């Protein structure tokens, strides 16, 4: 089953199965690299929360949609370079990929200048994979602490992408533990292939792309 309505139904069932409240997790529709007509179809069905992984791609697409649809909420779920902080803060309501000290410091400076902060999640490299973005698991607590105390950033949660070649459940459990022991409410985990497991393990945001929009075809983007 795919498409927005099917994913919403599966999400609701997963929450029910887990004994969780219906509104205790949110669906982020990951629209990266999807053609505009597919994104518009999901907007026309009433969905308003979207995730993009590149600042530049999102900058081209979302301001025009925002003129036509009220209440759009955008999450940055891909790496943020420090030279893109300003456009990212102009565009995104939540940044899920805070993962290093230099980025935290520069974000804090810009947020202070603006007097308004986006939602902020710390990305954890939950499988401790050498090539992957995210703060190492053994540095997560200290980093979250530094973000809050040294930079006064209002961190609301954690996000992770588990290794593709491993079963996700124990990684989801590890991420939930990091959130709980740091007193953080938001846990962003679970994608098309595993969002039901993520909900069972406490996800408060799931990030689902291809199961809503169909397979991504980078050459087909408009
Ligand atoms: C692309 C992406 C997703 C969605 O992946 P699907 O498998 O298409 O659901 C979720 N999270 C991140 C960080 C992504 O880059």
Short mmCIF file of C-alpha atoms and ligand atoms in Angstrom, two decimals:
data_model
loop_
_atom_site.label_atom_id
_atom_site.label_comp_id
_atom_site.label_asym_id
_atom_site.label_seq_id
_atom_site.Cartn_x
_atom_site.Cartn_y
_atom_site.Cartn_z
CA UNK A 1 0.00 0.00 0.00
CA UNK A 2 1.30 3.42 -0.90
CA UNK A 3 -0.02 6.97 -1.22
CA UNK A 4 -0.81 9.54 1.46
CA UNK A 5 -4.12 8.06 2.67
CA UNK A 6 -2.66 4.55 2.95
CA UNK A 7 0.38 5.73 4.88
CA UNK A 8 -1.84 7.75 7.22
CA UNK A 9 -3.99 4.66 7.82
CA UNK A 10 -0.93 2.46 8.47
CA UNK A 11 0.47 5.07 10.80
CA UNK A 12 -2.77 5.25 12.75
CA UNK A 13 -2.88 1.46 13.06
CA UNK A 14 0.75 1.34 14.24
CA UNK A 15 -0.02 3.93 16.93
CA UNK A 16 -3.08 1.95 18.00
CA UNK A 17 -1.07 -1.30 18.13
CA UNK A 18 1.53 0.44 20.28
CA UNK A 19 -1.15 1.74 22.66
CA UNK A 20 -0.23 5.29 21.77
CA UNK A 21 -2.44 8.33 21.25
CA UNK A 22 -3.45 9.04 17.66
CA UNK A 23 -1.81 12.45 17.64
CA UNK A 24 1.43 11.36 19.35
CA UNK A 25 3.38 11.07 16.09
CA UNK A 26 3.52 13.29 13.03
CA UNK A 27 4.03 12.38 9.40
CA UNK A 28 6.70 14.29 7.51
CA UNK A 29 6.22 13.78 3.78
CA UNK A 30 9.71 13.69 2.26
CA UNK A 31 9.35 15.45 -1.09
CA UNK A 32 13.03 15.63 -2.13
CA UNK A 33 13.59 14.98 -5.82
CA UNK A 34 9.86 14.43 -6.45
CA UNK A 35 8.21 16.15 -9.40
CA UNK A 36 6.15 19.22 -8.48
CA UNK A 37 2.85 17.69 -9.60
CA UNK A 38 3.21 14.84 -7.09
CA UNK A 39 3.95 17.33 -4.29
CA UNK A 40 1.00 19.45 -5.30
CA UNK A 41 -1.28 16.40 -5.26
CA UNK A 42 -0.31 15.75 -1.63
CA UNK A 43 -0.87 19.44 -0.77
CA UNK A 44 -4.29 19.22 -2.43
CA UNK A 45 -5.11 16.26 -0.18
CA UNK A 46 -4.56 18.59 2.76
CA UNK A 47 -1.14 17.51 3.99
CA UNK A 48 1.12 20.37 5.12
CA UNK A 49 4.27 18.94 6.72
CA UNK A 50 7.17 18.22 4.38
CA UNK A 51 10.84 17.29 4.54
CA UNK A 52 13.58 18.30 2.13
CA UNK A 53 17.23 17.30 2.22
CA UNK A 54 18.81 20.15 0.23
CA UNK A 55 18.50 23.83 1.01
CA UNK A 56 18.92 24.89 -2.60
CA UNK A 57 16.32 22.53 -4.01
CA UNK A 58 13.82 23.58 -1.35
CA UNK A 59 14.50 27.28 -2.01
CA UNK A 60 13.32 26.93 -5.59
CA UNK A 61 10.23 24.92 -4.85
CA UNK A 62 8.62 26.00 -1.61
CA UNK A 63 8.19 29.80 -1.68
CA UNK A 64 5.73 29.52 -4.62
CA UNK A 65 3.81 26.71 -2.87
CA UNK A 66 3.66 28.83 0.28
CA UNK A 67 1.96 31.62 -1.65
CA UNK A 68 -0.78 29.21 -2.68
CA UNK A 69 -1.21 26.99 0.39
CA UNK A 70 -1.55 28.08 4.04
CA UNK A 71 0.13 26.39 6.95
CA UNK A 72 3.02 24.66 5.21
CA UNK A 73 5.65 23.40 7.66
CA UNK A 74 9.09 22.50 6.32
CA UNK A 75 11.75 20.31 7.92
CA UNK A 76 15.37 20.20 6.80
CA UNK A 77 16.42 16.54 6.99
CA UNK A 78 19.70 16.72 5.02
CA UNK A 79 23.13 18.10 5.90
CA UNK A 80 23.41 21.83 6.60
CA UNK A 81 26.58 23.63 5.50
CA UNK A 82 27.44 26.67 7.60
CA UNK A 83 27.32 28.94 4.51
CA UNK A 84 23.65 27.96 4.04
CA UNK A 85 22.48 28.84 7.54
CA UNK A 86 20.73 32.06 6.53
CA UNK A 87 18.67 30.66 3.65
CA UNK A 88 17.92 27.58 5.77
CA UNK A 89 16.54 29.75 8.59
CA UNK A 90 14.56 31.80 6.07
CA UNK A 91 12.88 28.67 4.74
CA UNK A 92 12.70 25.89 7.30
CA UNK A 93 10.53 25.69 10.41
CA UNK A 94 12.62 22.85 11.83
CA UNK A 95 16.22 21.80 11.30
CA UNK A 96 16.69 18.12 12.11
CA UNK A 97 20.36 17.83 11.23
CA UNK A 98 22.32 19.73 13.88
CA UNK A 99 25.35 17.48 14.22
CA UNK A 100 28.56 19.39 14.96
CA UNK A 101 29.96 22.08 17.18
CA UNK A 102 30.84 24.62 14.50
CA UNK A 103 27.32 24.43 13.08
CA UNK A 104 25.80 24.83 16.56
CA UNK A 105 27.95 27.90 17.24
CA UNK A 106 27.13 29.60 13.94
CA UNK A 107 23.45 28.71 14.17
CA UNK A 108 23.33 30.19 17.67
CA UNK A 109 24.84 33.47 16.47
CA UNK A 110 22.35 33.80 13.63
CA UNK A 111 19.38 32.78 15.79
CA UNK A 112 20.35 35.37 18.40
CA UNK A 113 20.55 38.06 15.73
CA UNK A 114 17.06 37.15 14.50
CA UNK A 115 15.51 36.68 17.92
CA UNK A 116 13.59 33.62 16.73
CA UNK A 117 14.63 29.97 16.66
CA UNK A 118 13.45 27.11 14.47
CA UNK A 119 12.66 23.68 15.87
CA UNK A 120 16.02 21.99 16.40
CA UNK A 121 16.87 18.30 16.46
CA UNK A 122 20.31 16.81 16.95
CA UNK A 123 21.21 14.20 14.35
CA UNK A 124 22.82 11.11 15.86
CA UNK A 125 25.01 8.71 13.85
CA UNK A 126 23.17 5.87 15.54
CA UNK A 127 25.08 3.07 13.81
CA UNK A 128 28.41 4.91 14.21
CA UNK A 129 29.06 4.55 10.48
CA UNK A 130 32.27 6.25 9.33
CA UNK A 131 30.79 8.03 6.28
CA UNK A 132 27.49 9.05 7.83
CA UNK A 133 26.42 12.46 9.13
CA UNK A 134 25.45 12.80 12.77
CA UNK A 135 27.19 13.06 16.09
CA UNK A 136 28.79 9.82 17.35
CA UNK A 137 26.63 7.96 19.88
CA UNK A 138 29.25 8.26 22.65
CA UNK A 139 29.43 12.02 22.14
CA UNK A 140 25.68 12.61 21.89
CA UNK A 141 24.97 13.50 25.52
CA UNK A 142 27.88 15.95 25.75
CA UNK A 143 26.95 17.55 22.44
CA UNK A 144 23.29 17.99 23.39
CA UNK A 145 24.44 19.48 26.66
CA UNK A 146 26.80 21.91 24.92
CA UNK A 147 24.09 22.98 22.48
CA UNK A 148 21.79 23.82 25.36
CA UNK A 149 24.20 25.28 27.89
CA UNK A 150 26.97 26.87 25.84
CA UNK A 151 24.91 27.98 22.84
CA UNK A 152 21.47 28.27 24.47
CA UNK A 153 19.86 26.44 21.55
CA UNK A 154 16.33 25.16 22.24
CA UNK A 155 16.93 21.52 21.29
CA UNK A 156 13.63 19.63 21.18
CA UNK A 157 14.73 16.18 20.06
CA UNK A 158 16.94 13.77 18.17
CA UNK A 159 16.93 12.32 14.66
CA UNK A 160 18.73 9.38 13.07
CA UNK A 161 18.98 7.26 9.95
CA UNK A 162 19.94 3.69 10.93
CA UNK A 163 22.39 1.68 8.80
CA UNK A 164 20.68 0.34 5.66
CA UNK A 165 22.17 -3.13 6.01
CA UNK A 166 21.01 -3.78 9.57
CA UNK A 167 17.62 -4.40 11.16
CA UNK A 168 16.46 -1.04 12.51
CA UNK A 169 14.73 -1.91 15.78
CA UNK A 170 17.69 -1.83 18.16
CA UNK A 171 18.89 1.42 16.56
CA UNK A 172 15.45 2.95 17.12
CA UNK A 173 15.58 1.79 20.73
CA UNK A 174 19.04 3.32 21.18
CA UNK A 175 17.85 6.65 19.74
CA UNK A 176 14.81 6.67 22.02
CA UNK A 177 17.10 6.06 25.00
CA UNK A 178 19.28 9.03 24.06
CA UNK A 179 16.15 11.20 23.84
CA UNK A 180 14.79 10.02 27.19
CA UNK A 181 17.97 10.32 29.18
CA UNK A 182 18.42 13.87 27.87
CA UNK A 183 14.83 14.85 28.60
CA UNK A 184 13.98 15.40 24.92
CA UNK A 185 10.43 14.89 23.62
CA UNK A 186 10.92 14.60 19.87
CA UNK A 187 12.26 11.44 18.25
CA UNK A 188 12.52 11.57 14.45
CA UNK A 189 13.00 8.06 13.05
CA UNK A 190 11.44 5.65 10.58
CA UNK A 191 11.15 5.88 6.79
CA UNK A 192 9.08 4.12 4.10
CA UNK A 193 10.43 0.65 4.86
CA UNK A 194 10.33 0.72 8.66
CA UNK A 195 8.09 3.49 10.02
CA UNK A 196 5.78 1.05 11.80
CA UNK A 197 8.69 -0.36 13.79
CA UNK A 198 9.81 3.19 14.57
CA UNK A 199 6.34 4.02 15.91
CA UNK A 200 6.40 0.91 18.09
CA UNK A 201 9.71 2.15 19.50
CA UNK A 202 8.46 5.66 20.25
CA UNK A 203 8.96 7.80 17.13
CA UNK A 204 7.20 11.16 17.36
CA UNK A 205 8.06 12.11 13.77
CA UNK A 206 8.34 9.67 10.89
CA UNK A 207 9.91 10.73 7.59
CA UNK A 208 8.27 8.98 4.67
CA UNK A 209 9.09 9.69 1.02
CA UNK A 210 8.74 7.01 -1.62
CA UNK A 211 5.83 5.22 0.07
CA UNK A 212 3.79 8.44 -0.29
CA UNK A 213 5.03 9.87 -3.57
CA UNK A 214 6.33 6.83 -5.43
CA UNK A 215 9.92 5.98 -6.30
CA UNK A 216 12.34 8.87 -6.66
CA UNK A 217 13.69 9.53 -10.14
CA UNK A 218 16.42 12.19 -9.92
CA UNK A 219 16.23 12.85 -13.67
CA UNK A 220 12.47 13.44 -13.50
CA UNK A 221 12.49 16.34 -11.07
CA UNK A 222 10.83 19.54 -12.19
C1 LIG B 1 14.98 10.42 1.73
C2 LIG B 1 14.91 10.45 3.21
C3 LIG B 1 13.81 9.89 3.89
C4 LIG B 1 12.65 9.19 3.20
O1 LIG B 1 13.07 8.00 2.62
P1 LIG B 1 11.99 6.97 1.99
O2 LIG B 1 12.70 5.66 2.05
O3 LIG B 1 11.74 7.44 0.60
O4 LIG B 1 10.79 7.01 2.83
C5 LIG B 1 13.78 9.99 5.27
N1 LIG B 1 14.77 10.60 5.96
C6 LIG B 1 15.84 11.15 5.34
C7 LIG B 1 16.88 11.82 6.16
C8 LIG B 1 15.95 11.08 3.96
O5 LIG B 1 17.02 11.64 3.37
#
